[in-house]
XYZ file of C-alpha atoms in Angstrom:
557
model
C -241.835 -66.324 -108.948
C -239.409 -63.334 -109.732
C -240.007 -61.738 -106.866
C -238.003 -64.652 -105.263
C -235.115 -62.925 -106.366
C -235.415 -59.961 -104.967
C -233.359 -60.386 -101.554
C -234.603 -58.390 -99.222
C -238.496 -60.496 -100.086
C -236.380 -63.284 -100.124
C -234.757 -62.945 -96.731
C -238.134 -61.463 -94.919
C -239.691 -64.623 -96.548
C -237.105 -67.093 -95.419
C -237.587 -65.316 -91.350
C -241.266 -65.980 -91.729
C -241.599 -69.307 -93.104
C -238.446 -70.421 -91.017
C -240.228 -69.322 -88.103
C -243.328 -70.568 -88.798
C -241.681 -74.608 -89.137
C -239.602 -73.738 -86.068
C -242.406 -73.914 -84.244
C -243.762 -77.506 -85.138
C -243.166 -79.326 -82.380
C -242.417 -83.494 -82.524
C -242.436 -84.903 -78.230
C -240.223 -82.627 -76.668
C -238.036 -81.600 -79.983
C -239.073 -78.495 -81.387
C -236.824 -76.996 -84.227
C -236.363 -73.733 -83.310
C -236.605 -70.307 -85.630
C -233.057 -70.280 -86.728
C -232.832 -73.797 -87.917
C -236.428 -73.262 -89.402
C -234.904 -70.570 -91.337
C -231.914 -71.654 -92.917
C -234.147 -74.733 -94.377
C -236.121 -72.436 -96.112
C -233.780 -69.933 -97.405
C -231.431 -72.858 -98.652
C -234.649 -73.677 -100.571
C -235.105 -70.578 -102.089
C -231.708 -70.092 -102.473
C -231.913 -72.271 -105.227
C -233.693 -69.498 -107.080
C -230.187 -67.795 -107.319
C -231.192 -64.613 -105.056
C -227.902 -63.240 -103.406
C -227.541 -60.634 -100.033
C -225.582 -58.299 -100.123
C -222.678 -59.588 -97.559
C -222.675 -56.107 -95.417
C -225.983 -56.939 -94.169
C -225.016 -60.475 -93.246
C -222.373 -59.159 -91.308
C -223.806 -55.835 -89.982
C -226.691 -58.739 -88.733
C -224.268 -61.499 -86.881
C -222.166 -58.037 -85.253
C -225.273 -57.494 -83.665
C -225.868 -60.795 -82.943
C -223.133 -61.674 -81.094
C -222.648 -58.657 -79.285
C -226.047 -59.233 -77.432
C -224.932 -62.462 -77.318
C -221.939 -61.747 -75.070
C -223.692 -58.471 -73.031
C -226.700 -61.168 -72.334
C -223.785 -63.644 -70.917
C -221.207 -61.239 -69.327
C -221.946 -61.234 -65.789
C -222.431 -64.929 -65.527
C -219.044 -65.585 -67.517
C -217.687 -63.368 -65.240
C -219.056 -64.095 -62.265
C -218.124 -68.009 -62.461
C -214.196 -66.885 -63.566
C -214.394 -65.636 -60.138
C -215.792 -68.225 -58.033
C -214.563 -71.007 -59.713
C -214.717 -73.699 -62.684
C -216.396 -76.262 -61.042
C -219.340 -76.607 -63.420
C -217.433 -74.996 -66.236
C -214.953 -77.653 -66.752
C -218.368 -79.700 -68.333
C -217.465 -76.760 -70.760
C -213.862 -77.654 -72.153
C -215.098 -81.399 -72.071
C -217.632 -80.094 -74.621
C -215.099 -78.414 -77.066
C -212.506 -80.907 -75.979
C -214.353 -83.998 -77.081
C -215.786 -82.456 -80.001
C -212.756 -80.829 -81.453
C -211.371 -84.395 -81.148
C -213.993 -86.181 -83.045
C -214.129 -83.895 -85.690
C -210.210 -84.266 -86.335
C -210.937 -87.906 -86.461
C -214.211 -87.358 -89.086
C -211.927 -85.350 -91.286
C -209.536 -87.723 -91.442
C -211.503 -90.466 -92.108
C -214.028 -88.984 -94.146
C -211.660 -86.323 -96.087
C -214.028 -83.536 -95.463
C -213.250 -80.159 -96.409
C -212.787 -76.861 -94.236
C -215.924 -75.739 -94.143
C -218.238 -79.098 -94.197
C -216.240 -79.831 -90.894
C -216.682 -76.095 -89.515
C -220.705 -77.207 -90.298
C -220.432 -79.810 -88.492
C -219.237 -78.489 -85.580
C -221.761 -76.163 -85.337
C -224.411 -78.510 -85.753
C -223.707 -81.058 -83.665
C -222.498 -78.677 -80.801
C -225.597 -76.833 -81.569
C -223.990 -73.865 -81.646
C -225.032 -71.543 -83.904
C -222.785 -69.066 -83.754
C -220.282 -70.946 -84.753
C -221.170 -70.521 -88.753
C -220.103 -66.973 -88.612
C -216.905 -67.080 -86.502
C -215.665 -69.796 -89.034
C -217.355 -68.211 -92.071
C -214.782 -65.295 -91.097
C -211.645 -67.240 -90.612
C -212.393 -69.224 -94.016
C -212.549 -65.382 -95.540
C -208.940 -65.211 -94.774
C -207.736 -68.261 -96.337
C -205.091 -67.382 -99.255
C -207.220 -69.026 -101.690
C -209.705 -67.475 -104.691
C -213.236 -65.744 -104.067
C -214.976 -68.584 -105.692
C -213.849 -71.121 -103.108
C -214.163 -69.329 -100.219
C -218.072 -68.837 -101.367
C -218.245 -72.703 -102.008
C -216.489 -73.376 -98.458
C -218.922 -71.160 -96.357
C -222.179 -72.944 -98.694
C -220.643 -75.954 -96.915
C -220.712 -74.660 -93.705
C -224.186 -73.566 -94.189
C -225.677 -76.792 -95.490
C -223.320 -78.745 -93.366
C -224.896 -77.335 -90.252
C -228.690 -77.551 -91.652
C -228.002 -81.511 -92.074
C -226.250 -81.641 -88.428
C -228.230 -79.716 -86.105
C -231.472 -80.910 -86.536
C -229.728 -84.770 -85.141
C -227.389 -83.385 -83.167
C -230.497 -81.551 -81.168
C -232.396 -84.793 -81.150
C -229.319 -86.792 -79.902
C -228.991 -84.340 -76.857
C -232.657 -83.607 -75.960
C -233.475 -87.643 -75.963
C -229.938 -87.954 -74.186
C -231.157 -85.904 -71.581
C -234.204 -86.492 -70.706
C -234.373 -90.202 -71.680
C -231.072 -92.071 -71.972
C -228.919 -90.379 -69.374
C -231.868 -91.148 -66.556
C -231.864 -94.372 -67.539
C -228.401 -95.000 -67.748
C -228.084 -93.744 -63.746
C -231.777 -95.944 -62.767
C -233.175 -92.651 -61.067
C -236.665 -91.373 -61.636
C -235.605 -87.805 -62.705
C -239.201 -85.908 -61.251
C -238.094 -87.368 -57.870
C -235.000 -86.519 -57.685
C -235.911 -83.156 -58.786
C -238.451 -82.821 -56.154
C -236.335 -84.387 -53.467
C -233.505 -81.683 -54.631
C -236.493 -78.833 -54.452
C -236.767 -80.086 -51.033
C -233.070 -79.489 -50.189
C -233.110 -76.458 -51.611
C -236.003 -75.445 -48.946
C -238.910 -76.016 -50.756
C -242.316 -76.928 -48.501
C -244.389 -78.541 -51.419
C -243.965 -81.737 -52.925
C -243.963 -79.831 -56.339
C -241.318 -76.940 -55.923
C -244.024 -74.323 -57.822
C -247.682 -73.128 -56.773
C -250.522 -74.794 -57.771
C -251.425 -73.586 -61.405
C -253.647 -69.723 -61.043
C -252.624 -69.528 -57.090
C -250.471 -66.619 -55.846
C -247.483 -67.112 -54.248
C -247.844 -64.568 -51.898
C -251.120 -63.925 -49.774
C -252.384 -62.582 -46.526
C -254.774 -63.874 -43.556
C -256.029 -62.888 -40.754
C -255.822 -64.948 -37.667
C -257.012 -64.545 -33.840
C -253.860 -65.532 -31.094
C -254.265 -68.087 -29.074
C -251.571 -70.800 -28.494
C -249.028 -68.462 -29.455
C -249.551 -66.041 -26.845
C -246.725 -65.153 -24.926
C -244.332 -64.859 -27.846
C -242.327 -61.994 -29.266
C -243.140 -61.132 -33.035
C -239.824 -62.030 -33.989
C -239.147 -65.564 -32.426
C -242.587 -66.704 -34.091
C -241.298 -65.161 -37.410
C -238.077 -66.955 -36.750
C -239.983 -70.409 -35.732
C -241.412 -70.044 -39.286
C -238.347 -69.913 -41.386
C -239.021 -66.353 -41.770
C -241.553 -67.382 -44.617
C -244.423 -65.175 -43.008
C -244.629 -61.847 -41.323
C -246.421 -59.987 -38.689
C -246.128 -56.567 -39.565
C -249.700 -55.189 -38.018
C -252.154 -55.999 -35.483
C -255.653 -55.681 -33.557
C -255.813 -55.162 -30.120
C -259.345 -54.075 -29.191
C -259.985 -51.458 -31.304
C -256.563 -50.058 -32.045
C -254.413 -50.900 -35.604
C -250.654 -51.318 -34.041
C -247.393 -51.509 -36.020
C -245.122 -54.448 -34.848
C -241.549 -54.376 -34.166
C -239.412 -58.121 -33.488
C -239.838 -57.580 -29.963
C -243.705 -57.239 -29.767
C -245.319 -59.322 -27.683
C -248.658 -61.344 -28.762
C -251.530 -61.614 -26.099
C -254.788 -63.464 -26.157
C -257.384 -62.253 -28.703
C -255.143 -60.167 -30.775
C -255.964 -59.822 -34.156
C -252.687 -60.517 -36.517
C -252.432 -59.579 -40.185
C -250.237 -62.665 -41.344
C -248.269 -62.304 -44.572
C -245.975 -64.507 -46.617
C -245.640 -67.459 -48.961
C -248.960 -69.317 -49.294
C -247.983 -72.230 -47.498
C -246.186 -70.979 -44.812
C -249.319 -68.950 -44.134
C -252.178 -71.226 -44.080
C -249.471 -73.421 -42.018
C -249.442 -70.844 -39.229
C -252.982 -71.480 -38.345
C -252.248 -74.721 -35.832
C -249.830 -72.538 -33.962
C -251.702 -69.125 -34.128
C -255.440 -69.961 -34.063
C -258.420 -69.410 -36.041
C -258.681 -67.712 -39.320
C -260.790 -64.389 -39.021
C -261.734 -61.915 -41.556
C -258.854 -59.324 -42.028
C -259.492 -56.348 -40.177
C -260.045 -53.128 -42.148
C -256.437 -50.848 -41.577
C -254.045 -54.129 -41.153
C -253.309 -53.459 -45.153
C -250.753 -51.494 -46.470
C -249.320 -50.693 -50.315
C -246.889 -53.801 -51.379
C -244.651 -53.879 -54.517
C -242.079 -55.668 -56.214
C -239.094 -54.214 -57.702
C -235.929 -55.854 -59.591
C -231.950 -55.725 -58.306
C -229.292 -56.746 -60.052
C -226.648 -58.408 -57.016
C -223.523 -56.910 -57.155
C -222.214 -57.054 -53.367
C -219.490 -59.164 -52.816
C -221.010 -60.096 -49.639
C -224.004 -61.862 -51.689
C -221.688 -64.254 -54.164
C -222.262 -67.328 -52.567
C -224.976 -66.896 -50.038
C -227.996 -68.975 -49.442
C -231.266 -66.752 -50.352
C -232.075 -67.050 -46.393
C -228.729 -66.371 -45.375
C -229.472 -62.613 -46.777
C -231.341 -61.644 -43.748
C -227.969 -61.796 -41.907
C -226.718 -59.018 -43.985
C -229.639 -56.799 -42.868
C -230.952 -55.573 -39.325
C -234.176 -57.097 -37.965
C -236.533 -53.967 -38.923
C -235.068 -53.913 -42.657
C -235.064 -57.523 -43.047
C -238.879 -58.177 -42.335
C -241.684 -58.652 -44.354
C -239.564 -58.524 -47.616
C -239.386 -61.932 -50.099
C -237.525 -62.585 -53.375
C -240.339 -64.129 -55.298
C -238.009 -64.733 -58.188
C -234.713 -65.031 -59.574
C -233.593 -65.066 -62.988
C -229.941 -65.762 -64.197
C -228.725 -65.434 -67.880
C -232.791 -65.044 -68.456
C -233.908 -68.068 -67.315
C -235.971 -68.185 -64.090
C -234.236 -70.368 -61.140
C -236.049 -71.773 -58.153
C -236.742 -68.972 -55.569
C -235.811 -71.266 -52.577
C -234.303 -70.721 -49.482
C -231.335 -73.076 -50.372
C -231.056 -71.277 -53.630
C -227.444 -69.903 -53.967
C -226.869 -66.823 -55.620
C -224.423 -65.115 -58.166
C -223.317 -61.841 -58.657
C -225.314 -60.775 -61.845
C -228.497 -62.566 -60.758
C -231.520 -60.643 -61.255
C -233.932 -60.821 -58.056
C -237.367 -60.235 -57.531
C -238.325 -58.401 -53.746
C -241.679 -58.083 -52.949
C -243.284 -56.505 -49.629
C -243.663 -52.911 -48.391
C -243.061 -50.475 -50.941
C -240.723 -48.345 -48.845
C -238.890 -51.418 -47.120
C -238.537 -52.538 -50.955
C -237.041 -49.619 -51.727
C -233.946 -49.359 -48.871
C -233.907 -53.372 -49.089
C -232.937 -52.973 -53.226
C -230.070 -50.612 -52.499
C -228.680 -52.792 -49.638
C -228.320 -55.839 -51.799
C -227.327 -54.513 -54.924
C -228.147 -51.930 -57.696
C -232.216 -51.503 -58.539
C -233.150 -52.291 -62.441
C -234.741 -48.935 -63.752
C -238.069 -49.397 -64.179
C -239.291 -48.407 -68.311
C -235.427 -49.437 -69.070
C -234.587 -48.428 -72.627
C -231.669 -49.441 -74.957
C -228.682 -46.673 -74.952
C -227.617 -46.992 -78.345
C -224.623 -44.729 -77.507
C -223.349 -47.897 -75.361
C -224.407 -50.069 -78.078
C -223.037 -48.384 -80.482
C -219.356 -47.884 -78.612
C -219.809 -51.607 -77.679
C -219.815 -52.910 -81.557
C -217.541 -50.502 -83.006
C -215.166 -51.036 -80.101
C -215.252 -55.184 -80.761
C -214.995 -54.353 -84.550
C -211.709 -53.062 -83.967
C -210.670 -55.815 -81.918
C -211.791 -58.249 -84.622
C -209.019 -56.790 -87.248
C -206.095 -58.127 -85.297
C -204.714 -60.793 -85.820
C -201.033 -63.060 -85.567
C -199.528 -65.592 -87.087
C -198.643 -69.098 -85.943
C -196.408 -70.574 -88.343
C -198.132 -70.110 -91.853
C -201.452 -69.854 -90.239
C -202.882 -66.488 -89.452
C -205.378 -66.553 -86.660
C -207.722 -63.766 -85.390
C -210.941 -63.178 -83.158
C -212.292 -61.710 -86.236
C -215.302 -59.419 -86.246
C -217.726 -61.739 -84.548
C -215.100 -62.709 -81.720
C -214.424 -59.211 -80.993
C -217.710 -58.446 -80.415
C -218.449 -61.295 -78.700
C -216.083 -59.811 -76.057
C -217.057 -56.526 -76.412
C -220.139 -57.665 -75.373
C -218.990 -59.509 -72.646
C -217.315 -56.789 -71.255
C -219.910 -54.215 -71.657
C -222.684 -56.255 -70.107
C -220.512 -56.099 -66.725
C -220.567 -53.032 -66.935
C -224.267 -52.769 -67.006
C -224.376 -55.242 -64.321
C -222.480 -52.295 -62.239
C -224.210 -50.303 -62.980
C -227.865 -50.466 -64.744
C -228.225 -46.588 -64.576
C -225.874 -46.638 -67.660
C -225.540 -48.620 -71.167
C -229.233 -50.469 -70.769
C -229.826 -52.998 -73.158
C -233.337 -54.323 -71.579
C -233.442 -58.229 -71.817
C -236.426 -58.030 -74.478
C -234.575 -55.668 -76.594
C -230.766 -58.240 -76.423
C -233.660 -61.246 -76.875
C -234.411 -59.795 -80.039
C -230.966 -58.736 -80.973
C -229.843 -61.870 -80.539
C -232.896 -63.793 -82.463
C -233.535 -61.101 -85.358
C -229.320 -61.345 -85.594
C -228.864 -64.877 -85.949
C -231.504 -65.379 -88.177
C -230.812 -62.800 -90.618
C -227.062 -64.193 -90.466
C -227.862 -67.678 -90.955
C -230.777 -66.686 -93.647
C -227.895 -64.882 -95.568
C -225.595 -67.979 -95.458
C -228.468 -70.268 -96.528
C -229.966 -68.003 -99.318
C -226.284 -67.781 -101.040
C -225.747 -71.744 -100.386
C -228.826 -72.606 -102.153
C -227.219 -73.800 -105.244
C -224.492 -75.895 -103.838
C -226.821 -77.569 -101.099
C -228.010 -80.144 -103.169
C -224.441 -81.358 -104.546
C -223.189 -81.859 -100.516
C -226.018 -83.756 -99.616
C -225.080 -86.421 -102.812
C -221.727 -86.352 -101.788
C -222.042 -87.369 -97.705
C -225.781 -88.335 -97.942
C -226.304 -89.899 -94.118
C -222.607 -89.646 -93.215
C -223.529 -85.699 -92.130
C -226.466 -86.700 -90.033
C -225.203 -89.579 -87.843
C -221.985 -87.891 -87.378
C -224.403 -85.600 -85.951
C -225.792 -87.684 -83.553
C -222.465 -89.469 -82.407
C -220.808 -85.677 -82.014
C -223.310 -84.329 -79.636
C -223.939 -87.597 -77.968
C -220.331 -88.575 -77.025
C -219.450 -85.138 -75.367
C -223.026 -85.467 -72.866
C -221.705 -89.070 -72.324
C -218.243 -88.398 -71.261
C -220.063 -85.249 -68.694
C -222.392 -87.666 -67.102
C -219.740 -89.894 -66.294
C -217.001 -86.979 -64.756
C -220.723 -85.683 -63.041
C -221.788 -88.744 -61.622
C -218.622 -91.045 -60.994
C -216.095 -88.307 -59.826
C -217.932 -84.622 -58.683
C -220.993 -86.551 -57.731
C -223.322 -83.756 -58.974
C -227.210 -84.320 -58.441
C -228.778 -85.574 -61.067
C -231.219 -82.327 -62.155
C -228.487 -80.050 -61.899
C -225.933 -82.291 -63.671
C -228.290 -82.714 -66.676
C -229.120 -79.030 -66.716
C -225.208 -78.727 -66.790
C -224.980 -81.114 -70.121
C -227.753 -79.224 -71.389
C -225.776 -75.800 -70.956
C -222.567 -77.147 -72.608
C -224.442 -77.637 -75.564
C -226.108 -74.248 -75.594
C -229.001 -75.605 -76.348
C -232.321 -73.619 -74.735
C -234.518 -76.383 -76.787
C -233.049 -79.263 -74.469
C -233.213 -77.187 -71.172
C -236.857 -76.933 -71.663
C -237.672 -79.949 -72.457
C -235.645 -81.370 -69.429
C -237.159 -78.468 -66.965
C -240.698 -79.799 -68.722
C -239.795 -83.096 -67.559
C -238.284 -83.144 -64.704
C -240.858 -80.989 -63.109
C -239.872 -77.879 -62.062
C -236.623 -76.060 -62.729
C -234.100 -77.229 -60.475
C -231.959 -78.202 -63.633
C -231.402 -75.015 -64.701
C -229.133 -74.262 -61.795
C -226.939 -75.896 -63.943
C -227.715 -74.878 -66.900
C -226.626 -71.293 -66.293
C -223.295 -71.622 -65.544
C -221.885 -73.868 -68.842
C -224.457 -71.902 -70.486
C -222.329 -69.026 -69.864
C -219.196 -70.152 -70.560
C -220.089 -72.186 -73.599
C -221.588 -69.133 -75.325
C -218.450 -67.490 -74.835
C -216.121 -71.047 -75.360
C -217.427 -72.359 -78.480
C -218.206 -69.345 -81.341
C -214.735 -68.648 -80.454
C -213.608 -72.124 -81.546
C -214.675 -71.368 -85.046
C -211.204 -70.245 -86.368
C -209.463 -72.989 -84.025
C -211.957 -75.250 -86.232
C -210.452 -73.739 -89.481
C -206.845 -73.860 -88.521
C -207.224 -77.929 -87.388
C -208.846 -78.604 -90.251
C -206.455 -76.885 -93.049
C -203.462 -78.577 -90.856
C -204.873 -81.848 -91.137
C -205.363 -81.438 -94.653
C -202.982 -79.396 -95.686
């Protein structure tokens, strides 16, 4: 087994195995890699194997930077229109910050068992290194600074598997219960608001979203293009027709007659719909079809924050406007409903699909197009980390304490600020989503492998010392938070249900929960919520890591 001790096996080993249990699955609570990981390296850490502490921090640099690029539209984009969501935020580190000062007091824990636990049972990851840093600058010996950030380590392993439990069950379980709602139909019935057609806001399962039919006028003779368009919601478009033997091209003020042939084309419903007011479905002419595509904006008009997906065909003229759909919409790289309710942010990422040229003079009216084969530009990257490097070495003083965003906090706004100004423009400093996915994922793990591979040894001699305390302050920590945010959600912003769960979800940072709740409420209405404490918790809570540090050693001190 002496290859155990060779770290760079050792930490490859500890990302594979950790992996591989991340992805058991137990009802809707799966572990996750990162957890999964720091299991198994604290279990081989026990073979003494050390890594070498440049990689762990060269690893949660690039962790956190991605972190912050990946949320830096969003965080900015809700600074500007307001903190009505993100005040579920501050409740988070409000509540928590509280109940950990009252677990250290009662329980006598020590600097970096408490930073674990705030991690853990805020789910937060990132948390281990921002307070792993600040305990590095403690006046105190080598020795115990190694022993504090074990704690933190094994602290957080014994935390976050409960605290996850506590707010995926919370979620999807307790919290509908507590408000007597049936959470798939309110979902649905929010869907609906949002101007959904279907009883289930998503297609049936293999079925396009978008198709075209042919159909032969009859009771809709007599009307222009446009006002039938219009009748329709806009969800289908006339764009060509057959008249006799001729192909024609329609403008909004074409009239329909008897017996013409119209190439109908939109979302699937809608379509098939038109059939009681057009008339019977024919086979589609040959020449109605034409070359479609779908290409990717990032919004950046200020005309857009705000606005109702259907209320973009106001900021277009009539021939611009038709024929084009946003099939999709993702935000902070989670997929929101596409509905015509659906309100978007500055930084969203939308999906327009129709005629290829239309596409193309649609994509520059709303906002800046993604480049299509993005690719990372590791200048920008580069910049980006050294720049929030620097940031991280200042510091000040309150009182005795020194305080500091440290290495990880400066790149966590580094990141930030250089993933606006991708968002302006995408031309310039791409990090593709896959590419800051794995950033963020090969990062963290590699950190938190580190952390657990040199906490091995002292693992076993914090679990004799707190045994269950760890694990059901766990629980209470994450629960008590989502508990106090239902109430402000339900009793005084009266926030729909979906979305207010989505919101408790975000707060926690926790992707395992949102899935789970999206799984059961239906469709994904919840993560309009999610998103925005998402966002700011990301940012919010790794920064709280020295704040943790500094409560802690002036309680105890």
């Amino acid at each position: 087994m002496s290859f155990l001790t060779d770290p760079i096996i050792a930490l490859f080993l500890s990302l594979a195995l950790g992996f591989l249990i991340g992805k058991l699955r137990v009802g809707p609570i799966q572990l996750g890699g990162t957890c999964g990981t720091l299991f198994v390296a604290l279990a081989i850490g026990q073979f003494g194997v050390r890594v070498d502490p440049d990689l762990k921090n060269a690893a949660f640099a690039l962790f956190i930077y991605a972190l912050g690029f990946s949320a830096g539209p969003q965080f900015f984009t809700n600074i500007r229109g307001g903190w009505r969501y993100g005040i579920f935020s501050f409740i988070e580190v409000i509540c928590v910050l509280v109940l950990l000062a009252i677990a250290v007091l009662l329980f006598h824990f020590d600097v970096g068992t408490a930073s674990g636990l705030f991690a853990g049972a805020a789910t937060e990851s990132a948390v281990v290194g921002t307070a792993s840093e600040a305990i590095a600058r403690l006046a105190i010996s080598t020795p115990e600074i190694e022993q504090l950030q074990a704690n933190i380590a094994t602290a957080y392993s014994l935390t976050y598997l409960f605290g996850l439990i506590a707010i995926v069950v919370f979620t999807t379980q307790i919290a509908p219960l507590l408000l007597k709602i049936d959470l798939r139909k309110e979902a649905q019935e929010l869907a609906r608001k949002l101007g959904s057609t279907d009883d289930d806001e998503e297609q049936a399962e293999g079925l396009p979203a978008f198709v075209g039919r042919a159909y032969r006028v009859g009771g809709a003779a007599g009307q222009t293009v446009g006002n039938f368009e219009k009748s329709r919601g806009w969800a289908i478009a006339i764009e060509r027709l057959q008249r006799g033997s001729d192909i024609l091209e329609t403008t909004p003020d074409f009239l329909l007659e008897p017996d013409d042939i119209v190439f109908v084309r939109g979302r699937r419903n809608a379509v098939i719909a038109v059939r009681d007011r057009l008339g019977d479905e024919v086979p589609v002419p040959q020449g109605t079809n034409f070359t479609l595509a779908t290409r990717d904006v990032v919004l950046v008009r200020k005309e857009v924050f705000g606005r109702q997906i259907r209320q973009l065909r106001q900021m277009a003229s009539a021939e611009l406007e038709r024929g084009i759909f946003i099939s999709h919409v993702r935000r902070m790289g989670q997929n929101i409903p596409a509905l015509s309710g659906t309100i978007l942010q500055h930084g969203d990422i939308v999906t327009l699909y129709g005629p290829e040229l239309a596409i193309e003079r649609a994509a520059h009216e709303l906002g800046k197009p993604v480049p299509p084969g993005e690719r990372t530009d590791f200048i920008f990257l580069g910049l980006g980390l050294a720049i929030g490097l620097v940031i991280g070495h200042f510091h000040f003083k309150i009182g005795a304490l020194e305080l500091g965003l440290g290495a990880g906090g400066g790149a966590l706004i580094s990141g930030l600020v250089f993933g606006w100004l991708n968002m302006r423009n995408p031309m310039r400093g791409g990090l593709p989503p896959a590419a800051a996915e794995f950033a963020k994922e090969f990062g963290l793990a590699t950190f938190i492998a580190a952390i657990g591979l040199s906490a091995g040894p002292d693992a076993i001699d914090l679990i004799m010392e707190y045994g269950l305390i760890l694990p059901v302050l766990g629980v209470l920590v994450s629960f008590l938070p989502a508990l106090v945010s239902l109430f402000v959600g339900t009793k005084l912003m009266k926030i729909e249900a979906p979305i207010l769960l989505g919101i408790i979800a975000g707060q926690h940072c926790s992707t395992p929960t949102i899935s789970a709740l999206v799984s059961q409420a239906g469709n994904s209405t919840p993560v309009i919520g999610y998103t925005v404490t998402y966002a700011i918790s990301n940012v919010l809570l790794p920064l709280m890591g020295p704040v943790v540090v500094g409560l802690v050693m002036a309680l105890t001190g």
